[in-house]
PDB file of C-alpha atoms in Angstrom:
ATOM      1  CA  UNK A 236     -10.425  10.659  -8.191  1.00 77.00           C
ATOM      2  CA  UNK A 237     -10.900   7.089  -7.375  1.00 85.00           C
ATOM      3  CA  UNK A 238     -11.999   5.753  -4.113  1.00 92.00           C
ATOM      4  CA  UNK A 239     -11.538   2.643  -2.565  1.00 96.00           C
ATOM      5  CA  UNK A 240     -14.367   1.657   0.730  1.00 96.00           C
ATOM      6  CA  UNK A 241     -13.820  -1.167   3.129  1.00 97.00           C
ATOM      7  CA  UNK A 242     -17.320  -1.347   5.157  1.00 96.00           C
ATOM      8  CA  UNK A 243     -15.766  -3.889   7.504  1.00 96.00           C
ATOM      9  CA  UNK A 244     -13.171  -2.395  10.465  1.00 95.00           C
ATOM     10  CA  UNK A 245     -12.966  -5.459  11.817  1.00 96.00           C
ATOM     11  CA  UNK A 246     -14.042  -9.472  11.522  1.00 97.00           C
ATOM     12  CA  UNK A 247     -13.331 -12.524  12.756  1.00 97.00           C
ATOM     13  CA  UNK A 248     -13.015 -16.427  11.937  1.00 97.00           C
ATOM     14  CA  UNK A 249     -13.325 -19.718  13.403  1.00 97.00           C
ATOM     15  CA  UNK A 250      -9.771 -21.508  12.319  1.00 97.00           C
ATOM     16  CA  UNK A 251     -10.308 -23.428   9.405  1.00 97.00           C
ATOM     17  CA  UNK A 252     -13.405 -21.909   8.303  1.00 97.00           C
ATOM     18  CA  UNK A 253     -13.960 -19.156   5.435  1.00 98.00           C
ATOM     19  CA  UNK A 254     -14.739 -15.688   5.266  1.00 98.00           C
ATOM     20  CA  UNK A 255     -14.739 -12.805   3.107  1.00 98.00           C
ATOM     21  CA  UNK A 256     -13.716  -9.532   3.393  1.00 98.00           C
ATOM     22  CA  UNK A 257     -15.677  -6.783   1.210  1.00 98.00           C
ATOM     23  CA  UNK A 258     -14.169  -3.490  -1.081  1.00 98.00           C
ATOM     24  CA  UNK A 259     -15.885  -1.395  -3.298  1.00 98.00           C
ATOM     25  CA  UNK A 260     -14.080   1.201  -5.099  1.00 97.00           C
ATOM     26  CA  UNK A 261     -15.258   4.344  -7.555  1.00 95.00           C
ATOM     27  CA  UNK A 262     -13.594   4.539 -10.818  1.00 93.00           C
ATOM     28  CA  UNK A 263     -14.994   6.120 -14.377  1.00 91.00           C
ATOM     29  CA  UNK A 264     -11.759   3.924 -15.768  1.00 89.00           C
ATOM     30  CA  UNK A 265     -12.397   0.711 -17.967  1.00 88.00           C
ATOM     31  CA  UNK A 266      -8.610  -0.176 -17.096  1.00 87.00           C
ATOM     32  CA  UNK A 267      -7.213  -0.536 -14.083  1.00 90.00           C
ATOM     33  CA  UNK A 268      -6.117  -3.196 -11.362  1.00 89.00           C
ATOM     34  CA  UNK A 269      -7.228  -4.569  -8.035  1.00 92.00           C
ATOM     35  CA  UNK A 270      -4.867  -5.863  -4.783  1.00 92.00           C
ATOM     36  CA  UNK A 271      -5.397  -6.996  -1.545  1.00 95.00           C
ATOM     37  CA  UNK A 272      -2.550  -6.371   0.504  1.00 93.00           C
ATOM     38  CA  UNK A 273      -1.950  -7.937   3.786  1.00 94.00           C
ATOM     39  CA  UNK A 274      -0.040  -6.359   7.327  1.00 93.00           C
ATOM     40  CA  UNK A 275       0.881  -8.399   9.946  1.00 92.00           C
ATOM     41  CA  UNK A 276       1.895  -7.240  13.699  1.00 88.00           C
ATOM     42  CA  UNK A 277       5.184  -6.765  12.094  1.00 85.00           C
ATOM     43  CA  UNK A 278       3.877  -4.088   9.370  1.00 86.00           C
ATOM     44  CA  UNK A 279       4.942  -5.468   6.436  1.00 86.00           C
ATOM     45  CA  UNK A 280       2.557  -4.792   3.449  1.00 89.00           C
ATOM     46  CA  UNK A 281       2.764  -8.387   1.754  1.00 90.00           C
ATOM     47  CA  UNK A 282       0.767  -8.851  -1.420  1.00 89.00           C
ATOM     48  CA  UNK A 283      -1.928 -11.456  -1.297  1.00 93.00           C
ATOM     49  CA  UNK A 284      -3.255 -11.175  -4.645  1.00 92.00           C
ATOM     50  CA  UNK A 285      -4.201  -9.342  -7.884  1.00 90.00           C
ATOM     51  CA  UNK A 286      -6.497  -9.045 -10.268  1.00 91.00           C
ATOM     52  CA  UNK A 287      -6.255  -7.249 -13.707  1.00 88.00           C
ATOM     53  CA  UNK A 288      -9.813  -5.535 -14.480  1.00 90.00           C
ATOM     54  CA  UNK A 289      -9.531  -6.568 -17.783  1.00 88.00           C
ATOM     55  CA  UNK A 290      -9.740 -10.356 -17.260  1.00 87.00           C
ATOM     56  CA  UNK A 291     -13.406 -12.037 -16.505  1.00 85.00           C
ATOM     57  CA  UNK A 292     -11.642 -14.962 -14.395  1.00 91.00           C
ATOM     58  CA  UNK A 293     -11.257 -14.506 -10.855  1.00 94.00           C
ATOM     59  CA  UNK A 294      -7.516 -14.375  -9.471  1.00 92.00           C
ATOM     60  CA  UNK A 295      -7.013 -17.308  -6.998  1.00 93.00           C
ATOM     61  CA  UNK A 296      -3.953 -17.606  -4.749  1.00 91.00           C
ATOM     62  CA  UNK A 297      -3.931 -20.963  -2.881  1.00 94.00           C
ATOM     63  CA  UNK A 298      -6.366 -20.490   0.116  1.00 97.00           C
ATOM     64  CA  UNK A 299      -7.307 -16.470  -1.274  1.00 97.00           C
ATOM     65  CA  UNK A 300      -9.711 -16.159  -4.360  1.00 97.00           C
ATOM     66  CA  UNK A 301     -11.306 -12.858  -4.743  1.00 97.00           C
ATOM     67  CA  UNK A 302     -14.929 -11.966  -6.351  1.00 97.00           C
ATOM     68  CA  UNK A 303     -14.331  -9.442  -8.920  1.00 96.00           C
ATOM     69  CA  UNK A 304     -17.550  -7.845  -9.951  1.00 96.00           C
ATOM     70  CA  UNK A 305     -16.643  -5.059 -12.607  1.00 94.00           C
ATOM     71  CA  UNK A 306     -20.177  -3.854 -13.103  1.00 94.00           C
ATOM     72  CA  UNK A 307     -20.739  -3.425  -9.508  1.00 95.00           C
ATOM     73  CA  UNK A 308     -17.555  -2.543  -8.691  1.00 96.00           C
ATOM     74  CA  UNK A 309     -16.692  -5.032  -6.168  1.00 97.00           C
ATOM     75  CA  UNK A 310     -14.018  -6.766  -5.210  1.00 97.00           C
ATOM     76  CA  UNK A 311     -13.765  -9.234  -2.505  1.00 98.00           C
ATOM     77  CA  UNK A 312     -11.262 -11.458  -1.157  1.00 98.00           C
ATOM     78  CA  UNK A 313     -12.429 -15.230   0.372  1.00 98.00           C
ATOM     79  CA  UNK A 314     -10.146 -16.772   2.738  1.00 98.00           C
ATOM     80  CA  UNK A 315     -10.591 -20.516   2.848  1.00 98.00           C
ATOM     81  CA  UNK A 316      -9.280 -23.308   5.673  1.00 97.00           C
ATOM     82  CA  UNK A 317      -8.340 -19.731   7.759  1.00 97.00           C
ATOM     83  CA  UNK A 318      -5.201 -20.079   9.680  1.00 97.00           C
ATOM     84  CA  UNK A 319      -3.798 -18.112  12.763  1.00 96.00           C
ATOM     85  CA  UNK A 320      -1.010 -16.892  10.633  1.00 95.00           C
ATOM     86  CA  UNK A 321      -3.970 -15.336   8.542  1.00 97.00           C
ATOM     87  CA  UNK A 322      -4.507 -12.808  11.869  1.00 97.00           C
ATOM     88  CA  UNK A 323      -3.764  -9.461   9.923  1.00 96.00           C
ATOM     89  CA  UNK A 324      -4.848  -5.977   8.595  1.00 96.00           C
ATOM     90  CA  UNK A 325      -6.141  -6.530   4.998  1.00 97.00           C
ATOM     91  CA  UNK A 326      -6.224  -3.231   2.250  1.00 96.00           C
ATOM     92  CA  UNK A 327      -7.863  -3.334  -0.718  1.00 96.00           C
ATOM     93  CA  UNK A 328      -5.971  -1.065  -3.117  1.00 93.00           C
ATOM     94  CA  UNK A 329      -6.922   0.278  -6.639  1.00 92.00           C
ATOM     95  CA  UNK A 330      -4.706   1.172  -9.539  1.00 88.00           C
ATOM     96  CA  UNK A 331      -5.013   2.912 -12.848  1.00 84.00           C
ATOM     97  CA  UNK A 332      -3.735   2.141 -15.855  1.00 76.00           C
ATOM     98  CA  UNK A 333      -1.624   3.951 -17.847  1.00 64.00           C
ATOM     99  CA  UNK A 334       1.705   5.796 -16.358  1.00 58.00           C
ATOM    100  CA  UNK A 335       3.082   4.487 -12.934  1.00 61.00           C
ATOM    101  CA  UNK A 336       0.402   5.823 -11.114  1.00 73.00           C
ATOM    102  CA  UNK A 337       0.185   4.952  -7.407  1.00 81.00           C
ATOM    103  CA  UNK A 338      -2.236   2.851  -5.426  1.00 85.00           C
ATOM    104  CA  UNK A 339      -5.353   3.915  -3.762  1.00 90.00           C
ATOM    105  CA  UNK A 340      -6.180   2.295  -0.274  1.00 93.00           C
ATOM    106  CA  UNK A 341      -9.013   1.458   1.434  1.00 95.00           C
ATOM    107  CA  UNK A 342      -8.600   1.875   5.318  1.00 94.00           C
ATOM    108  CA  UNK A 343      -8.897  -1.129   5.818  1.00 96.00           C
ATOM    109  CA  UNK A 344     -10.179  -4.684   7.420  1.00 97.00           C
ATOM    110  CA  UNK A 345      -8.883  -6.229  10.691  1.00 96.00           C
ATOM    111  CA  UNK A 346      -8.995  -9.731  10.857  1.00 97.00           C
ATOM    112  CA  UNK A 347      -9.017 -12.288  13.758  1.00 97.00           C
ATOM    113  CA  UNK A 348      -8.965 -15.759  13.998  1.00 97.00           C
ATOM    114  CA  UNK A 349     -10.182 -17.994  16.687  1.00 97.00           C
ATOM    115  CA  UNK A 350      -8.600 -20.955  17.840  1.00 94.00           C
TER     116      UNK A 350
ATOM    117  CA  UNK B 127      17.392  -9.980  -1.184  1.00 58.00           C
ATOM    118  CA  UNK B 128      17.202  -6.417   0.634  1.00 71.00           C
ATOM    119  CA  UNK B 129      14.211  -5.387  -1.072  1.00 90.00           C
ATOM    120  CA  UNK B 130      12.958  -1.921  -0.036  1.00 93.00           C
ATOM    121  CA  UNK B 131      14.630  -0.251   3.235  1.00 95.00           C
ATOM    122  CA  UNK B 132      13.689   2.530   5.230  1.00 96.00           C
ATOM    123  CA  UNK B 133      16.125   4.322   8.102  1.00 96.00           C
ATOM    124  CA  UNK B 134      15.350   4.533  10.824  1.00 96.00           C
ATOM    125  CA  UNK B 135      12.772   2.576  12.121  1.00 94.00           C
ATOM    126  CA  UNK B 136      11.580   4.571  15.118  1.00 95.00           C
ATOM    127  CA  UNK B 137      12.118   8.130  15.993  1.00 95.00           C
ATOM    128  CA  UNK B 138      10.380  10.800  18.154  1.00 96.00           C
ATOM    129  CA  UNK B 139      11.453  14.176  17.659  1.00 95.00           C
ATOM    130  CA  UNK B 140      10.276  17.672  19.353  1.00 96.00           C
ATOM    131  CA  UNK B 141       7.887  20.297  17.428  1.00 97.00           C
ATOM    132  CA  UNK B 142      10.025  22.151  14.755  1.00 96.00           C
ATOM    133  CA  UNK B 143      12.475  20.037  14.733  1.00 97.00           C
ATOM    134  CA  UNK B 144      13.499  18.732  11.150  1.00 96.00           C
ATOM    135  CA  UNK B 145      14.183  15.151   9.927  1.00 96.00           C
ATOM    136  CA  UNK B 146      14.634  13.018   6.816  1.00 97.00           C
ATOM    137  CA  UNK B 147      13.494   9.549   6.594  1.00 97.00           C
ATOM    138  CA  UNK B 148      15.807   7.879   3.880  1.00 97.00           C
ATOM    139  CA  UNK B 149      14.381   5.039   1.371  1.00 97.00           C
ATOM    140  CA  UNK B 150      16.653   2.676  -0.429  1.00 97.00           C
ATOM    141  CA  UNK B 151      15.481  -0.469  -3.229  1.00 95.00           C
ATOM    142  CA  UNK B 152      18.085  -2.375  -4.592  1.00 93.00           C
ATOM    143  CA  UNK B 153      15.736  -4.029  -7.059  1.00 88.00           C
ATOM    144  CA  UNK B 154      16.172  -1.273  -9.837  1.00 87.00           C
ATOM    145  CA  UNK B 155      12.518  -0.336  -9.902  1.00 87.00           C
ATOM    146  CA  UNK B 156      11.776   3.276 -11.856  1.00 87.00           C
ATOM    147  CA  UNK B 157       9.417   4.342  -9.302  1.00 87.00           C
ATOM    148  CA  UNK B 158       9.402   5.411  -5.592  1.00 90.00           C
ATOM    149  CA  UNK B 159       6.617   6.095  -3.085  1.00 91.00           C
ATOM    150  CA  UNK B 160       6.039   7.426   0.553  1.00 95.00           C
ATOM    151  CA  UNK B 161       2.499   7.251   2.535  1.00 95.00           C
ATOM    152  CA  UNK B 162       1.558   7.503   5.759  1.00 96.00           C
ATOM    153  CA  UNK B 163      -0.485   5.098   7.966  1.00 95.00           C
ATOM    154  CA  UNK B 164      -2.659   6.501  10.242  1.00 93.00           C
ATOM    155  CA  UNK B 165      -5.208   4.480  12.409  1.00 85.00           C
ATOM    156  CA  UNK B 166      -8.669   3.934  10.263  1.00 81.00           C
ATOM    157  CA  UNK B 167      -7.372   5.760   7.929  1.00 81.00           C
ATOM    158  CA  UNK B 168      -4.883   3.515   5.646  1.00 85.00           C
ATOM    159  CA  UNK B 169      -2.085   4.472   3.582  1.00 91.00           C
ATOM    160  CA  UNK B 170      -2.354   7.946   2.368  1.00 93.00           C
ATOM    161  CA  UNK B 171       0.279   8.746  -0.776  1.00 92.00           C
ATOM    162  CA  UNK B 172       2.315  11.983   0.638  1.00 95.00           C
ATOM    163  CA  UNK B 173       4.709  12.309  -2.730  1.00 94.00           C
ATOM    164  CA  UNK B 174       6.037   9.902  -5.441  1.00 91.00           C
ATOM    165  CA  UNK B 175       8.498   9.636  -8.116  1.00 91.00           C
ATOM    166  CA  UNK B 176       7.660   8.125 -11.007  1.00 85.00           C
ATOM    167  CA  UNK B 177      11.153   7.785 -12.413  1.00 85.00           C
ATOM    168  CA  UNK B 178      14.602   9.129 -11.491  1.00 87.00           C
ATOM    169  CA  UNK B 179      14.247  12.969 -11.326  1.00 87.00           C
ATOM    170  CA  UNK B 180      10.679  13.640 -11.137  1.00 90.00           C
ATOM    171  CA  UNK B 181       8.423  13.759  -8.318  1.00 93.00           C
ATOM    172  CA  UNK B 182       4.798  14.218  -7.652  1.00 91.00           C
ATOM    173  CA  UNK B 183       2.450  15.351  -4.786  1.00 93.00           C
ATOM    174  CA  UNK B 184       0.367  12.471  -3.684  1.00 91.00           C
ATOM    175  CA  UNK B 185      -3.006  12.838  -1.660  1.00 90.00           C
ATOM    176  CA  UNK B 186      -1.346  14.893   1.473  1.00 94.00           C
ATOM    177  CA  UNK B 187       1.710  16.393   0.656  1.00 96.00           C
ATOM    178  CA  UNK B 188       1.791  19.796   2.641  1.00 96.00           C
ATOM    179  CA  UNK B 189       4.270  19.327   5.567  1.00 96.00           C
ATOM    180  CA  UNK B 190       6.666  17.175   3.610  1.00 97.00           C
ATOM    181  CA  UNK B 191       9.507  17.729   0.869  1.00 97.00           C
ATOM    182  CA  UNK B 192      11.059  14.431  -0.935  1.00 97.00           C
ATOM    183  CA  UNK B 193      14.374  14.442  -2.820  1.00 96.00           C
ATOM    184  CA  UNK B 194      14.920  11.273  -5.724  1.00 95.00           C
ATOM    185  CA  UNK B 195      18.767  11.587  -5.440  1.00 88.00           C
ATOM    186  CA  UNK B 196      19.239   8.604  -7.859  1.00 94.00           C
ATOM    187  CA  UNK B 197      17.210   5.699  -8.610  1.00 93.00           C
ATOM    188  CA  UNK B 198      17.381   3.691  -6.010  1.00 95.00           C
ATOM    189  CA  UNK B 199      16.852   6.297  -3.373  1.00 96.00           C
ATOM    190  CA  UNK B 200      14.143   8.324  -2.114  1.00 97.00           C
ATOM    191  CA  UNK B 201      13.873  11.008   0.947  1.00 97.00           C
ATOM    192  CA  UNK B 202      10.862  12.251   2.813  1.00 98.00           C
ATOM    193  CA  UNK B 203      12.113  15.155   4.620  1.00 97.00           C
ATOM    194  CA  UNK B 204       9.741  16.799   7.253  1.00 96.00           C
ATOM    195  CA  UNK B 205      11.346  20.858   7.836  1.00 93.00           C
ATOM    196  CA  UNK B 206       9.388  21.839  10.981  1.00 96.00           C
ATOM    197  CA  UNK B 207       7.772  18.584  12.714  1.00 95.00           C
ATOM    198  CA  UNK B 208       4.460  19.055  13.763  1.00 96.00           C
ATOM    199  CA  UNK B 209       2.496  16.330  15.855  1.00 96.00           C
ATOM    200  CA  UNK B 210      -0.129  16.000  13.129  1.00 96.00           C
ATOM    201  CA  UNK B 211       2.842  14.582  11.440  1.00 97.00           C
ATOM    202  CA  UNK B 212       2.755  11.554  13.958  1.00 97.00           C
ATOM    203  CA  UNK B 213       2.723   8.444  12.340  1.00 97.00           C
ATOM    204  CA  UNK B 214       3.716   5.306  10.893  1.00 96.00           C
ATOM    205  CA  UNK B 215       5.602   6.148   7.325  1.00 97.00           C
ATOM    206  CA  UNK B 216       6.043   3.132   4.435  1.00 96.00           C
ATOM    207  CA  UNK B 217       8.345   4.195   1.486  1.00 95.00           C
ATOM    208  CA  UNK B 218       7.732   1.733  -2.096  1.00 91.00           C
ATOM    209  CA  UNK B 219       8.790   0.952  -4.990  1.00 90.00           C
ATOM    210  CA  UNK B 220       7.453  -0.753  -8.641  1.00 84.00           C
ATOM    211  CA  UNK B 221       8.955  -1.248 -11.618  1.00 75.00           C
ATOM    212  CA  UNK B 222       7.109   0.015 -14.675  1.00 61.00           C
ATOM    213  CA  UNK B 223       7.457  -2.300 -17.996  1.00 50.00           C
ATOM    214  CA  UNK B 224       4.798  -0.438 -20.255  1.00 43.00           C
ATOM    215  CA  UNK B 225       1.784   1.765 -20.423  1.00 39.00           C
ATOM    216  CA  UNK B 226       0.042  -1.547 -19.861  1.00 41.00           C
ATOM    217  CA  UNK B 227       1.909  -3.388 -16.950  1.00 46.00           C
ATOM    218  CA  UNK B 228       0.345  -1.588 -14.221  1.00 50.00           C
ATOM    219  CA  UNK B 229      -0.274  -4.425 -12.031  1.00 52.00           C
ATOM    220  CA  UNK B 230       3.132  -4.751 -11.022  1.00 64.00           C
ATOM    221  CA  UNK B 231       2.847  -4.561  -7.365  1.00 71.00           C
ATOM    222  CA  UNK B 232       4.672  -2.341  -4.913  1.00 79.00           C
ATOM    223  CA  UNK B 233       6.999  -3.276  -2.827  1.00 86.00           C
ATOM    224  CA  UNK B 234       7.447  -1.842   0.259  1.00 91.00           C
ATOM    225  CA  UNK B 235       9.560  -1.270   3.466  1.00 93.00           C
ATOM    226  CA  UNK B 236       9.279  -2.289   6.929  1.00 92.00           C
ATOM    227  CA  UNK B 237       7.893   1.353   7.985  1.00 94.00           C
ATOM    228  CA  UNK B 238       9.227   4.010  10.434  1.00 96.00           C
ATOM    229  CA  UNK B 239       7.364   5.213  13.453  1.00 95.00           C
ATOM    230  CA  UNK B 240       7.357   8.603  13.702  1.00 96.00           C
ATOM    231  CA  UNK B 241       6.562  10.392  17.018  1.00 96.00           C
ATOM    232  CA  UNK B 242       6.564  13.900  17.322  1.00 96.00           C
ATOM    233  CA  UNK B 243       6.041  15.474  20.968  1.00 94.00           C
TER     234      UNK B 243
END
């Protein structure tokens, strides 16, 4: 079964500076796909952004690029310019290919961000 | 746009009491999920559908029953609360194009607090 790790419970930001958040996951798949999924206060699970294991180029979503390492099975997500609204839980989340197989969560990263 | 929506949004019930959670998506997607989110621990998959009249046991199903009455909904029913059932529960949905569209994301509800006493 595939596992997805978050070492970080928590981290924090100056506003307007960068940071990364780290995942790791355990898969014996050459297929699959990566997400980082954001929750605000308000709970909502809001995609950030996704990357397809398959492609060598790193996904980039305005101010969120990730660092997708396939051989080391990394995936991390860089938040640039950080904002307030950024404050949230972040989940990195793993899916197979093949079928409509669900997604596998880390436990996730809290982020704050200092004024 | 509705999206995904779960009812109700906050209920406590006694021990062995029973309860369904209902999930509705009015975005035609083939598949249906419910997890739980406990804190440190993330979303854990309880049960999913993968289309309209099958359903699957997820990562930790035993407590819970689901029902896929159509397509666009989806019940979690819990038969004799227990407070190890207390938590937060997020019903999704994706929409499957092909073997090799899996990175269609899920989309998911608002979440329903569950507190059992």
């Amino acid at each position: 079964a595939q596992t997805v790790t978050q070492s970080q419970p928590e981290m924090s930001v100056q506003e307007a500076e960068t940071v990364t958040l780290s995942c790791t996951y355990d898969t014996s798949e050459s297929d699959y796909y990566l997400f980082w999924y954001k929750q605000p206060p308000s709970r909502q699970m809001i995609l950030v952004i996704r990357q397809e294991a398959y492609k060598q180029q790193n996904a980039t979503e305005n101010r969120f690029s990730v660092n997708f390492q396939k051989a080391a099975k990394s995936f991390s997500l860089k938040i640039s310019d950080s904002q307030l609204g950024d404050a949230a839980m972040y989940f990195c989340a793993y899916r197979s290919d093949g079928g409509n197989t669900p997604l596998v969560f880390g436990k996730g990263t809290r982020l704050s961000v200092i004024a | 746009n509705a999206g995904v929506t779960q009812t109700p949004k906050f209920q406590v019930l006694k021990t062995g009491q029973s309860m369904t959670l209902q999930c509705a998506q009015d975005m035609n997607h083939n598949s249906m999920y419910w997890y739980r989110q406990d804190p440190g621990m993330g979303l854990r998959l309880i049960y999913y559908s993968a289309s309209e009249g099958t359903t699957d046991k997820g990562e930790v199903p035993n407590g819970y029953n689901v029902s896929r009455l159509n397509k666009r909904e989806f019940s979690l029913r819990l038969e004799s609360a227990a407070p190890s059932q207390t938590s937060v529960y997020f019903c999704a949905s994706s929409y499957l194009l092909g073997l090799t569209l899996g990175n269609q994301p899920q989309h998911f509800g608002d979440g329903t607090r569950l507190s059992i006493l």
